[in-house]
PDB file of C-alpha atoms in Angstrom:
ATOM      1  CA  MET A   1     -67.739  -3.741 -96.398  1.00 43.00           C
ATOM      2  CA  THR A   2     -68.446  -0.880 -93.520  1.00 44.00           C
ATOM      3  CA  GLU A   3     -70.399  -1.837 -90.297  1.00 48.00           C
ATOM      4  CA  SER A   4     -73.791   0.088 -89.507  1.00 45.00           C
ATOM      5  CA  ARG A   5     -74.112   0.947 -86.182  1.00 50.00           C
ATOM      6  CA  THR A   6     -77.317   1.328 -84.419  1.00 54.00           C
ATOM      7  CA  PRO A   7     -78.026   4.948 -83.248  1.00 69.00           C
ATOM      8  CA  ARG A   8     -78.433   5.088 -79.839  1.00 77.00           C
ATOM      9  CA  PRO A   9     -81.488   6.234 -78.385  1.00 90.00           C
ATOM     10  CA  VAL A  10     -82.108   9.936 -77.562  1.00 96.00           C
ATOM     11  CA  ARG A  11     -81.585  10.087 -73.663  1.00 97.00           C
ATOM     12  CA  TYR A  12     -83.050  12.823 -72.005  1.00 98.00           C
ATOM     13  CA  PHE A  13     -82.404  14.935 -68.680  1.00 98.00           C
ATOM     14  CA  VAL A  14     -84.211  17.989 -66.681  1.00 98.00           C
ATOM     15  CA  ARG A  15     -82.272  20.867 -65.261  1.00 98.00           C
ATOM     16  CA  ASP A  16     -83.757  23.239 -62.750  1.00 98.00           C
ATOM     17  CA  ASP A  17     -82.418  26.486 -62.020  1.00 98.00           C
ATOM     18  CA  ASP A  18     -81.840  29.045 -59.158  1.00 98.00           C
ATOM     19  CA  ILE A  19     -82.653  26.962 -55.902  1.00 98.00           C
ATOM     20  CA  GLY A  20     -82.232  29.774 -53.103  1.00 98.00           C
ATOM     21  CA  ALA A  21     -85.141  29.908 -50.204  1.00 98.00           C
ATOM     22  CA  LEU A  22     -87.661  27.436 -49.714  1.00 98.00           C
ATOM     23  CA  THR A  23     -90.783  28.907 -51.492  1.00 98.00           C
ATOM     24  CA  PRO A  24     -94.151  27.040 -52.730  1.00 98.00           C
ATOM     25  CA  ALA A  25     -93.036  26.792 -56.396  1.00 98.00           C
ATOM     26  CA  VAL A  26     -90.293  24.960 -55.429  1.00 98.00           C
ATOM     27  CA  THR A  27     -91.978  22.209 -53.501  1.00 98.00           C
ATOM     28  CA  THR A  28     -94.921  22.295 -56.315  1.00 98.00           C
ATOM     29  CA  PHE A  29     -92.186  21.835 -59.009  1.00 98.00           C
ATOM     30  CA  VAL A  30     -90.529  18.705 -56.924  1.00 98.00           C
ATOM     31  CA  GLU A  31     -93.795  17.174 -56.116  1.00 98.00           C
ATOM     32  CA  ALA A  32     -94.455  17.266 -59.701  1.00 98.00           C
ATOM     33  CA  PHE A  33     -91.621  15.602 -61.136  1.00 98.00           C
ATOM     34  CA  VAL A  34     -91.130  13.144 -58.251  1.00 98.00           C
ATOM     35  CA  ALA A  35     -94.787  11.622 -58.878  1.00 97.00           C
ATOM     36  CA  ARG A  36     -94.055  10.634 -62.585  1.00 97.00           C
ATOM     37  CA  GLY A  37     -90.658   9.522 -61.507  1.00 97.00           C
ATOM     38  CA  ILE A  38     -88.287  11.766 -63.616  1.00 98.00           C
ATOM     39  CA  PRO A  39     -85.258  12.699 -62.485  1.00 98.00           C
ATOM     40  CA  VAL A  40     -84.359  16.333 -61.902  1.00 98.00           C
ATOM     41  CA  SER A  41     -81.129  18.374 -61.662  1.00 98.00           C
ATOM     42  CA  TYR A  42     -81.029  21.159 -59.060  1.00 98.00           C
ATOM     43  CA  GLN A  43     -79.079  23.746 -59.727  1.00 98.00           C
ATOM     44  CA  ILE A  44     -78.484  25.740 -56.855  1.00 98.00           C
ATOM     45  CA  ILE A  45     -77.221  29.331 -55.786  1.00 98.00           C
ATOM     46  CA  PRO A  46     -74.926  28.944 -52.834  1.00 98.00           C
ATOM     47  CA  ALA A  47     -75.307  32.500 -51.501  1.00 97.00           C
ATOM     48  CA  ARG A  48     -79.595  32.035 -51.134  1.00 97.00           C
ATOM     49  CA  LEU A  49     -79.579  28.523 -49.994  1.00 98.00           C
ATOM     50  CA  SER A  50     -81.791  28.391 -47.148  1.00 98.00           C
ATOM     51  CA  ALA A  51     -81.290  25.561 -44.222  1.00 98.00           C
ATOM     52  CA  GLU A  52     -85.014  24.855 -45.009  1.00 98.00           C
ATOM     53  CA  CYS A  53     -85.288  24.693 -48.762  1.00 98.00           C
ATOM     54  CA  ALA A  54     -81.711  22.536 -47.937  1.00 98.00           C
ATOM     55  CA  ASP A  55     -83.382  19.960 -45.555  1.00 98.00           C
ATOM     56  CA  TYR A  56     -86.524  19.476 -47.676  1.00 98.00           C
ATOM     57  CA  LEU A  57     -84.597  18.526 -50.781  1.00 98.00           C
ATOM     58  CA  LEU A  58     -82.363  16.101 -48.624  1.00 98.00           C
ATOM     59  CA  ALA A  59     -85.532  14.619 -47.387  1.00 98.00           C
ATOM     60  CA  VAL A  60     -87.057  14.039 -51.215  1.00 98.00           C
ATOM     61  CA  GLU A  61     -83.753  12.814 -52.145  1.00 97.00           C
ATOM     62  CA  ARG A  62     -83.676  10.061 -49.286  1.00 97.00           C
ATOM     63  CA  ASP A  63     -87.395   9.115 -49.629  1.00 98.00           C
ATOM     64  CA  HIS A  64     -86.950   9.392 -53.565  1.00 97.00           C
ATOM     65  CA  PRO A  65     -83.132   7.392 -54.153  1.00 96.00           C
ATOM     66  CA  GLY A  66     -82.282   8.246 -57.936  1.00 96.00           C
ATOM     67  CA  LEU A  67     -84.533  11.561 -58.178  1.00 98.00           C
ATOM     68  CA  ILE A  68     -82.963  14.075 -56.970  1.00 97.00           C
ATOM     69  CA  GLU A  69     -79.466  15.888 -57.925  1.00 97.00           C
ATOM     70  CA  PHE A  70     -77.578  18.917 -56.988  1.00 98.00           C
ATOM     71  CA  GLY A  71     -75.209  20.905 -58.967  1.00 98.00           C
ATOM     72  CA  GLN A  72     -73.574  24.524 -58.162  1.00 98.00           C
ATOM     73  CA  HIS A  73     -75.296  27.524 -59.700  1.00 98.00           C
ATOM     74  CA  GLY A  74     -72.002  29.791 -59.126  1.00 97.00           C
ATOM     75  CA  LEU A  75     -72.107  32.086 -56.228  1.00 97.00           C
ATOM     76  CA  THR A  76     -74.589  34.935 -55.903  1.00 95.00           C
ATOM     77  CA  HIS A  77     -75.823  34.835 -59.464  1.00 93.00           C
ATOM     78  CA  GLN A  78     -75.384  38.488 -60.095  1.00 90.00           C
ATOM     79  CA  MET A  79     -71.978  40.714 -60.699  1.00 89.00           C
ATOM     80  CA  MET A  80     -71.427  44.271 -59.582  1.00 78.00           C
ATOM     81  CA  ARG A  81     -69.268  46.196 -61.724  1.00 80.00           C
ATOM     82  CA  GLY A  82     -68.847  49.596 -59.827  1.00 74.00           C
ATOM     83  CA  ALA A  83     -72.581  50.866 -59.773  1.00 75.00           C
ATOM     84  CA  LYS A  84     -73.656  48.281 -62.203  1.00 81.00           C
ATOM     85  CA  GLN A  85     -75.481  44.570 -61.579  1.00 82.00           C
ATOM     86  CA  LEU A  86     -74.770  42.975 -64.809  1.00 78.00           C
ATOM     87  CA  LYS A  87     -76.992  39.996 -66.097  1.00 80.00           C
ATOM     88  CA  ARG A  88     -74.211  37.495 -65.687  1.00 89.00           C
ATOM     89  CA  GLU A  89     -71.533  36.274 -62.831  1.00 94.00           C
ATOM     90  CA  PHE A  90     -68.647  34.950 -64.735  1.00 95.00           C
ATOM     91  CA  GLY A  91     -67.392  36.634 -67.946  1.00 93.00           C
ATOM     92  CA  PRO A  92     -64.171  38.418 -68.994  1.00 93.00           C
ATOM     93  CA  GLU A  93     -64.984  41.038 -66.263  1.00 93.00           C
ATOM     94  CA  LYS A  94     -63.355  38.825 -63.620  1.00 94.00           C
ATOM     95  CA  SER A  95     -60.072  37.361 -62.927  1.00 96.00           C
ATOM     96  CA  LEU A  96     -59.156  33.947 -62.937  1.00 98.00           C
ATOM     97  CA  ASP A  97     -57.893  34.066 -59.151  1.00 98.00           C
ATOM     98  CA  GLU A  98     -61.868  36.167 -58.516  1.00 97.00           C
ATOM     99  CA  GLN A  99     -63.623  33.216 -60.497  1.00 97.00           C
ATOM    100  CA  THR A 100     -61.447  30.442 -59.070  1.00 98.00           C
ATOM    101  CA  ALA A 101     -62.518  31.945 -55.174  1.00 98.00           C
ATOM    102  CA  ASP A 102     -66.199  32.609 -55.644  1.00 98.00           C
ATOM    103  CA  ILE A 103     -66.628  28.794 -56.935  1.00 98.00           C
ATOM    104  CA  ALA A 104     -64.632  28.078 -54.083  1.00 98.00           C
ATOM    105  CA  GLU A 105     -66.642  29.687 -51.865  1.00 98.00           C
ATOM    106  CA  GLY A 106     -69.724  28.685 -53.701  1.00 98.00           C
ATOM    107  CA  LEU A 107     -68.423  24.960 -53.013  1.00 98.00           C
ATOM    108  CA  ARG A 108     -68.284  25.132 -49.641  1.00 98.00           C
ATOM    109  CA  LEU A 109     -71.238  27.410 -48.877  1.00 98.00           C
ATOM    110  CA  LEU A 110     -72.977  23.826 -50.676  1.00 98.00           C
ATOM    111  CA  ARG A 111     -71.179  21.059 -48.981  1.00 97.00           C
ATOM    112  CA  ALA A 112     -72.290  23.202 -45.379  1.00 97.00           C
ATOM    113  CA  ARG A 113     -76.102  22.959 -45.955  1.00 97.00           C
ATOM    114  CA  LEU A 114     -75.997  19.446 -48.068  1.00 98.00           C
ATOM    115  CA  GLY A 115     -73.492  17.661 -46.083  1.00 96.00           C
ATOM    116  CA  GLN A 116     -69.591  18.219 -45.668  1.00 94.00           C
ATOM    117  CA  ASP A 117     -68.718  14.500 -47.669  1.00 93.00           C
ATOM    118  CA  ARG A 118     -71.295  15.282 -50.354  1.00 94.00           C
ATOM    119  CA  ASP A 119     -69.809  14.779 -54.151  1.00 92.00           C
ATOM    120  CA  ILE A 120     -70.872  17.756 -56.195  1.00 96.00           C
ATOM    121  CA  SER A 121     -69.594  17.334 -59.531  1.00 97.00           C
ATOM    122  CA  LEU A 122     -71.761  19.607 -61.656  1.00 98.00           C
ATOM    123  CA  PHE A 123     -71.191  23.466 -62.093  1.00 98.00           C
ATOM    124  CA  THR A 124     -73.727  25.365 -64.143  1.00 98.00           C
ATOM    125  CA  PRO A 125     -72.772  29.294 -64.802  1.00 98.00           C
ATOM    126  CA  PRO A 126     -75.437  31.197 -64.118  1.00 97.00           C
ATOM    127  CA  GLN A 127     -77.014  32.543 -67.238  1.00 95.00           C
ATOM    128  CA  HIS A 128     -75.112  30.385 -69.471  1.00 96.00           C
ATOM    129  CA  LYS A 129     -72.214  33.043 -69.420  1.00 96.00           C
ATOM    130  CA  PHE A 130     -68.208  31.945 -68.563  1.00 97.00           C
ATOM    131  CA  ASP A 131     -65.172  32.217 -70.483  1.00 97.00           C
ATOM    132  CA  ARG A 132     -61.549  30.115 -70.201  1.00 98.00           C
ATOM    133  CA  ASN A 133     -61.188  31.244 -66.722  1.00 98.00           C
ATOM    134  CA  THR A 134     -64.426  29.892 -65.312  1.00 98.00           C
ATOM    135  CA  LEU A 135     -63.818  26.329 -66.592  1.00 98.00           C
ATOM    136  CA  LEU A 136     -60.364  26.810 -65.278  1.00 98.00           C
ATOM    137  CA  ALA A 137     -61.992  27.512 -62.136  1.00 98.00           C
ATOM    138  CA  ALA A 138     -64.689  25.315 -62.165  1.00 98.00           C
ATOM    139  CA  ALA A 139     -62.368  22.562 -62.655  1.00 98.00           C
ATOM    140  CA  ALA A 140     -59.974  23.449 -60.035  1.00 98.00           C
ATOM    141  CA  ALA A 141     -62.781  23.105 -57.343  1.00 97.00           C
ATOM    142  CA  GLY A 142     -62.703  19.661 -58.476  1.00 97.00           C
ATOM    143  CA  HIS A 143     -65.742  19.914 -60.576  1.00 98.00           C
ATOM    144  CA  ARG A 144     -65.943  17.165 -63.363  1.00 98.00           C
ATOM    145  CA  VAL A 145     -69.361  18.310 -65.481  1.00 98.00           C
ATOM    146  CA  PHE A 146     -70.326  21.892 -66.624  1.00 98.00           C
ATOM    147  CA  SER A 147     -73.635  21.980 -67.923  1.00 98.00           C
ATOM    148  CA  ALA A 148     -74.443  25.412 -70.013  1.00 98.00           C
ATOM    149  CA  ALA A 149     -76.523  25.994 -73.334  1.00 98.00           C
ATOM    150  CA  CYS A 150     -76.371  23.972 -76.477  1.00 98.00           C
ATOM    151  CA  TYR A 151     -79.003  25.221 -78.798  1.00 97.00           C
ATOM    152  CA  PRO A 152     -80.124  23.735 -82.419  1.00 95.00           C
ATOM    153  CA  THR A 153     -81.013  26.725 -83.723  1.00 95.00           C
ATOM    154  CA  PRO A 154     -78.658  27.006 -87.176  1.00 95.00           C
ATOM    155  CA  HIS A 155     -77.016  30.755 -85.880  1.00 95.00           C
ATOM    156  CA  HIS A 156     -76.078  29.216 -82.498  1.00 96.00           C
ATOM    157  CA  ARG A 157     -75.029  26.154 -84.419  1.00 96.00           C
ATOM    158  CA  LEU A 158     -72.612  28.416 -86.759  1.00 96.00           C
ATOM    159  CA  ALA A 159     -71.762  30.204 -83.675  1.00 96.00           C
ATOM    160  CA  TYR A 160     -70.004  26.952 -81.669  1.00 97.00           C
ATOM    161  CA  ALA A 161     -68.826  25.788 -84.682  1.00 96.00           C
ATOM    162  CA  LEU A 162     -66.780  28.485 -85.632  1.00 96.00           C
ATOM    163  CA  GLY A 163     -65.987  28.937 -81.772  1.00 96.00           C
ATOM    164  CA  ARG A 164     -64.419  25.790 -81.562  1.00 96.00           C
ATOM    165  CA  ARG A 165     -62.480  26.158 -84.909  1.00 96.00           C
ATOM    166  CA  LEU A 166     -60.956  29.363 -83.733  1.00 96.00           C
ATOM    167  CA  GLY A 167     -60.079  27.605 -80.473  1.00 96.00           C
ATOM    168  CA  LEU A 168     -62.086  30.002 -78.199  1.00 97.00           C
ATOM    169  CA  SER A 169     -63.590  29.196 -74.942  1.00 97.00           C
ATOM    170  CA  SER A 170     -66.350  32.170 -75.295  1.00 96.00           C
ATOM    171  CA  ILE A 171     -66.847  34.715 -77.465  1.00 93.00           C
ATOM    172  CA  ARG A 172     -66.991  37.631 -74.471  1.00 89.00           C
ATOM    173  CA  HIS A 173     -69.085  36.128 -72.074  1.00 92.00           C
ATOM    174  CA  HIS A 174     -71.361  34.011 -74.594  1.00 93.00           C
ATOM    175  CA  GLY A 175     -69.720  30.578 -73.947  1.00 96.00           C
ATOM    176  CA  ILE A 176     -68.800  28.250 -76.998  1.00 97.00           C
ATOM    177  CA  SER A 177     -70.397  24.610 -76.511  1.00 98.00           C
ATOM    178  CA  TYR A 178     -68.551  21.303 -76.681  1.00 98.00           C
ATOM    179  CA  HIS A 179     -71.715  19.548 -75.869  1.00 97.00           C
ATOM    180  CA  GLY A 180     -71.266  15.701 -75.229  1.00 96.00           C
ATOM    181  CA  LEU A 181     -67.546  16.235 -75.388  1.00 96.00           C
ATOM    182  CA  ASP A 182     -64.773  17.056 -72.847  1.00 97.00           C
ATOM    183  CA  ARG A 183     -63.831  20.513 -72.745  1.00 98.00           C
ATOM    184  CA  PRO A 184     -60.070  21.162 -74.263  1.00 97.00           C
ATOM    185  CA  GLU A 185     -59.006  23.836 -71.569  1.00 97.00           C
ATOM    186  CA  ALA A 186     -60.082  21.901 -68.372  1.00 97.00           C
ATOM    187  CA  ARG A 187     -60.544  18.439 -67.158  1.00 97.00           C
ATOM    188  CA  LEU A 188     -64.492  18.696 -67.642  1.00 98.00           C
ATOM    189  CA  ARG A 189     -67.051  16.687 -69.355  1.00 98.00           C
ATOM    190  CA  GLU A 190     -70.025  19.296 -70.981  1.00 98.00           C
ATOM    191  CA  ILE A 191     -73.289  18.394 -70.785  1.00 98.00           C
ATOM    192  CA  SER A 192     -75.782  20.930 -71.632  1.00 98.00           C
ATOM    193  CA  ILE A 193     -79.406  21.675 -72.092  1.00 98.00           C
ATOM    194  CA  ALA A 194     -80.915  22.297 -75.902  1.00 98.00           C
ATOM    195  CA  ILE A 195     -84.448  23.705 -74.969  1.00 98.00           C
ATOM    196  CA  ALA A 196     -85.015  26.415 -72.497  1.00 98.00           C
ATOM    197  CA  VAL A 197     -88.756  26.047 -71.496  1.00 98.00           C
ATOM    198  CA  ASP A 198     -88.906  29.178 -69.739  1.00 98.00           C
ATOM    199  CA  ASN A 199     -86.219  31.933 -70.080  1.00 96.00           C
ATOM    200  CA  GLY A 200     -86.235  32.587 -65.946  1.00 96.00           C
ATOM    201  CA  ARG A 201     -89.266  35.247 -66.560  1.00 96.00           C
ATOM    202  CA  ALA A 202     -91.853  33.605 -68.897  1.00 97.00           C
ATOM    203  CA  ILE A 203     -92.750  30.207 -70.507  1.00 98.00           C
ATOM    204  CA  THR A 204     -91.481  30.552 -73.752  1.00 97.00           C
ATOM    205  CA  CYS A 205     -91.841  26.567 -75.153  1.00 98.00           C
ATOM    206  CA  LYS A 206     -95.935  25.372 -73.687  1.00 97.00           C
ATOM    207  CA  SER A 207     -96.775  22.378 -73.362  1.00 98.00           C
ATOM    208  CA  GLY A 208     -98.351  21.709 -76.296  1.00 97.00           C
ATOM    209  CA  ASP A 209     -94.791  22.791 -78.315  1.00 98.00           C
ATOM    210  CA  ILE A 210     -92.706  20.193 -76.360  1.00 98.00           C
ATOM    211  CA  PRO A 211     -93.076  17.079 -78.619  1.00 97.00           C
ATOM    212  CA  ALA A 212     -92.109  19.496 -81.883  1.00 97.00           C
ATOM    213  CA  ALA A 213     -89.093  21.176 -79.777  1.00 97.00           C
ATOM    214  CA  LEU A 214     -87.400  17.630 -78.262  1.00 97.00           C
ATOM    215  CA  ALA A 215     -87.542  16.127 -82.336  1.00 96.00           C
ATOM    216  CA  ARG A 216     -85.309  19.335 -82.966  1.00 96.00           C
ATOM    217  CA  ALA A 217     -83.048  18.952 -80.414  1.00 97.00           C
ATOM    218  CA  ALA A 218     -82.902  14.880 -81.419  1.00 96.00           C
ATOM    219  CA  ALA A 219     -82.025  15.649 -85.024  1.00 95.00           C
ATOM    220  CA  ARG A 220     -78.905  17.387 -83.606  1.00 94.00           C
ATOM    221  CA  THR A 221     -78.336  15.304 -80.589  1.00 96.00           C
ATOM    222  CA  ASP A 222     -78.428  11.691 -78.564  1.00 96.00           C
ATOM    223  CA  THR A 223     -78.644  13.681 -75.682  1.00 97.00           C
ATOM    224  CA  VAL A 224     -81.354  16.369 -74.966  1.00 98.00           C
ATOM    225  CA  GLY A 225     -81.723  18.649 -72.059  1.00 98.00           C
ATOM    226  CA  LEU A 226     -84.607  20.646 -71.195  1.00 98.00           C
ATOM    227  CA  MET A 227     -83.635  23.899 -68.242  1.00 98.00           C
ATOM    228  CA  PHE A 228     -86.319  25.230 -66.407  1.00 98.00           C
ATOM    229  CA  HIS A 229     -86.916  28.300 -63.465  1.00 98.00           C
ATOM    230  CA  HIS A 230     -89.675  26.749 -60.750  1.00 98.00           C
ATOM    231  CA  ALA A 231     -90.132  30.567 -60.077  1.00 98.00           C
ATOM    232  CA  VAL A 232     -91.475  30.525 -63.508  1.00 98.00           C
ATOM    233  CA  TYR A 233     -94.372  28.498 -63.053  1.00 98.00           C
ATOM    234  CA  ALA A 234     -95.610  30.129 -59.302  1.00 97.00           C
ATOM    235  CA  ASP A 235     -98.751  31.174 -61.348  1.00 95.00           C
ATOM    236  CA  ALA A 236     -98.844  28.461 -63.806  1.00 97.00           C
ATOM    237  CA  PRO A 237     -99.135  25.201 -62.025  1.00 97.00           C
ATOM    238  CA  GLN A 238    -101.546  23.882 -64.509  1.00 97.00           C
ATOM    239  CA  GLU A 239     -99.026  24.599 -67.333  1.00 98.00           C
ATOM    240  CA  LEU A 240     -96.310  22.983 -65.200  1.00 98.00           C
ATOM    241  CA  ALA A 241     -98.832  19.821 -64.860  1.00 98.00           C
ATOM    242  CA  ALA A 242     -99.536  19.966 -68.418  1.00 98.00           C
ATOM    243  CA  ILE A 243     -95.785  20.014 -69.277  1.00 98.00           C
ATOM    244  CA  VAL A 244     -94.446  17.177 -66.962  1.00 98.00           C
ATOM    245  CA  GLN A 245     -97.817  15.118 -68.452  1.00 97.00           C
ATOM    246  CA  ARG A 246     -95.868  15.179 -72.321  1.00 97.00           C
ATOM    247  CA  LEU A 247     -92.507  14.607 -70.861  1.00 98.00           C
ATOM    248  CA  ALA A 248     -94.002  11.476 -68.810  1.00 97.00           C
ATOM    249  CA  GLU A 249     -95.172  10.087 -72.228  1.00 96.00           C
ATOM    250  CA  ILE A 250     -91.436   9.226 -73.022  1.00 96.00           C
ATOM    251  CA  PRO A 251     -90.046   6.016 -71.136  1.00 94.00           C
ATOM    252  CA  PRO A 252     -88.929   6.541 -67.976  1.00 92.00           C
ATOM    253  CA  ALA A 253     -85.923   4.840 -68.661  1.00 94.00           C
ATOM    254  CA  ARG A 254     -85.059   7.400 -71.437  1.00 97.00           C
ATOM    255  CA  PHE A 255     -84.367  10.022 -68.594  1.00 98.00           C
ATOM    256  CA  HIS A 256     -81.383  10.487 -66.249  1.00 97.00           C
ATOM    257  CA  ARG A 257     -80.009  12.557 -64.318  1.00 97.00           C
ATOM    258  CA  LEU A 258     -77.537  15.409 -65.802  1.00 96.00           C
ATOM    259  CA  GLY A 259     -74.314  13.701 -63.811  1.00 95.00           C
ATOM    260  CA  ASP A 260     -74.816  10.272 -64.816  1.00 96.00           C
ATOM    261  CA  LEU A 261     -74.855  10.890 -68.430  1.00 96.00           C
ATOM    262  CA  ALA A 262     -71.299  12.597 -68.284  1.00 93.00           C
ATOM    263  CA  GLU A 263     -70.326   9.383 -67.419  1.00 86.00           C
ATOM    264  CA  GLY A 264     -71.884   7.004 -69.827  1.00 71.00           C
TER     265      GLY A 264
END
């Protein structure tokens, strides 16, 4: 007789990308989630992080333990090849040495702002674009957790399955997800988002869409992440409040910091 197991309750995390300067959009976003007791993993662009923003986030972390997490979001969030600016920072256009140097420099800048002893174990590649060298470089810098995207749509799932079967890290700069697993290329646990609440320019999953989006993602994984870009909500504070209200309807104990999910 086979022993049946009770499925683990779905766990959730929130990731906010592109932290740099201290703006009203940053403070509005941070305070909205703090007020509801929902932890957020803030992905910081090292070359853009201002002293004022670092001091603000450190103060919030001190006043609200457990609700703030810091991750490294590349170095500059852009790549120049000749006169052309690409919509990514990592990928096959950069060698392993270049990517290793960029990630190491980003980590140095973060520690200069956040504290030399700060444990920053989480790496998120801008635009979710990466290749095998990105993973090797992130691990070489000391990162232990990797976060990109693992979307539940059929064509994404097919691409991930095919890529894993072929032993690929990426198809060009489009990453193959190993969400919830150790990456085969390096000592990194991948914990990736499933829901893009916005695309960095506009809201793509409004408050009324949140329950259905969560249900679709939970049908595929028991660890569901939501990605935000705080700047998108600068002109939409009411919609941000409505989205946070939807998330607050989930029991608080179901929300975790991203890095904590990689440990258990």
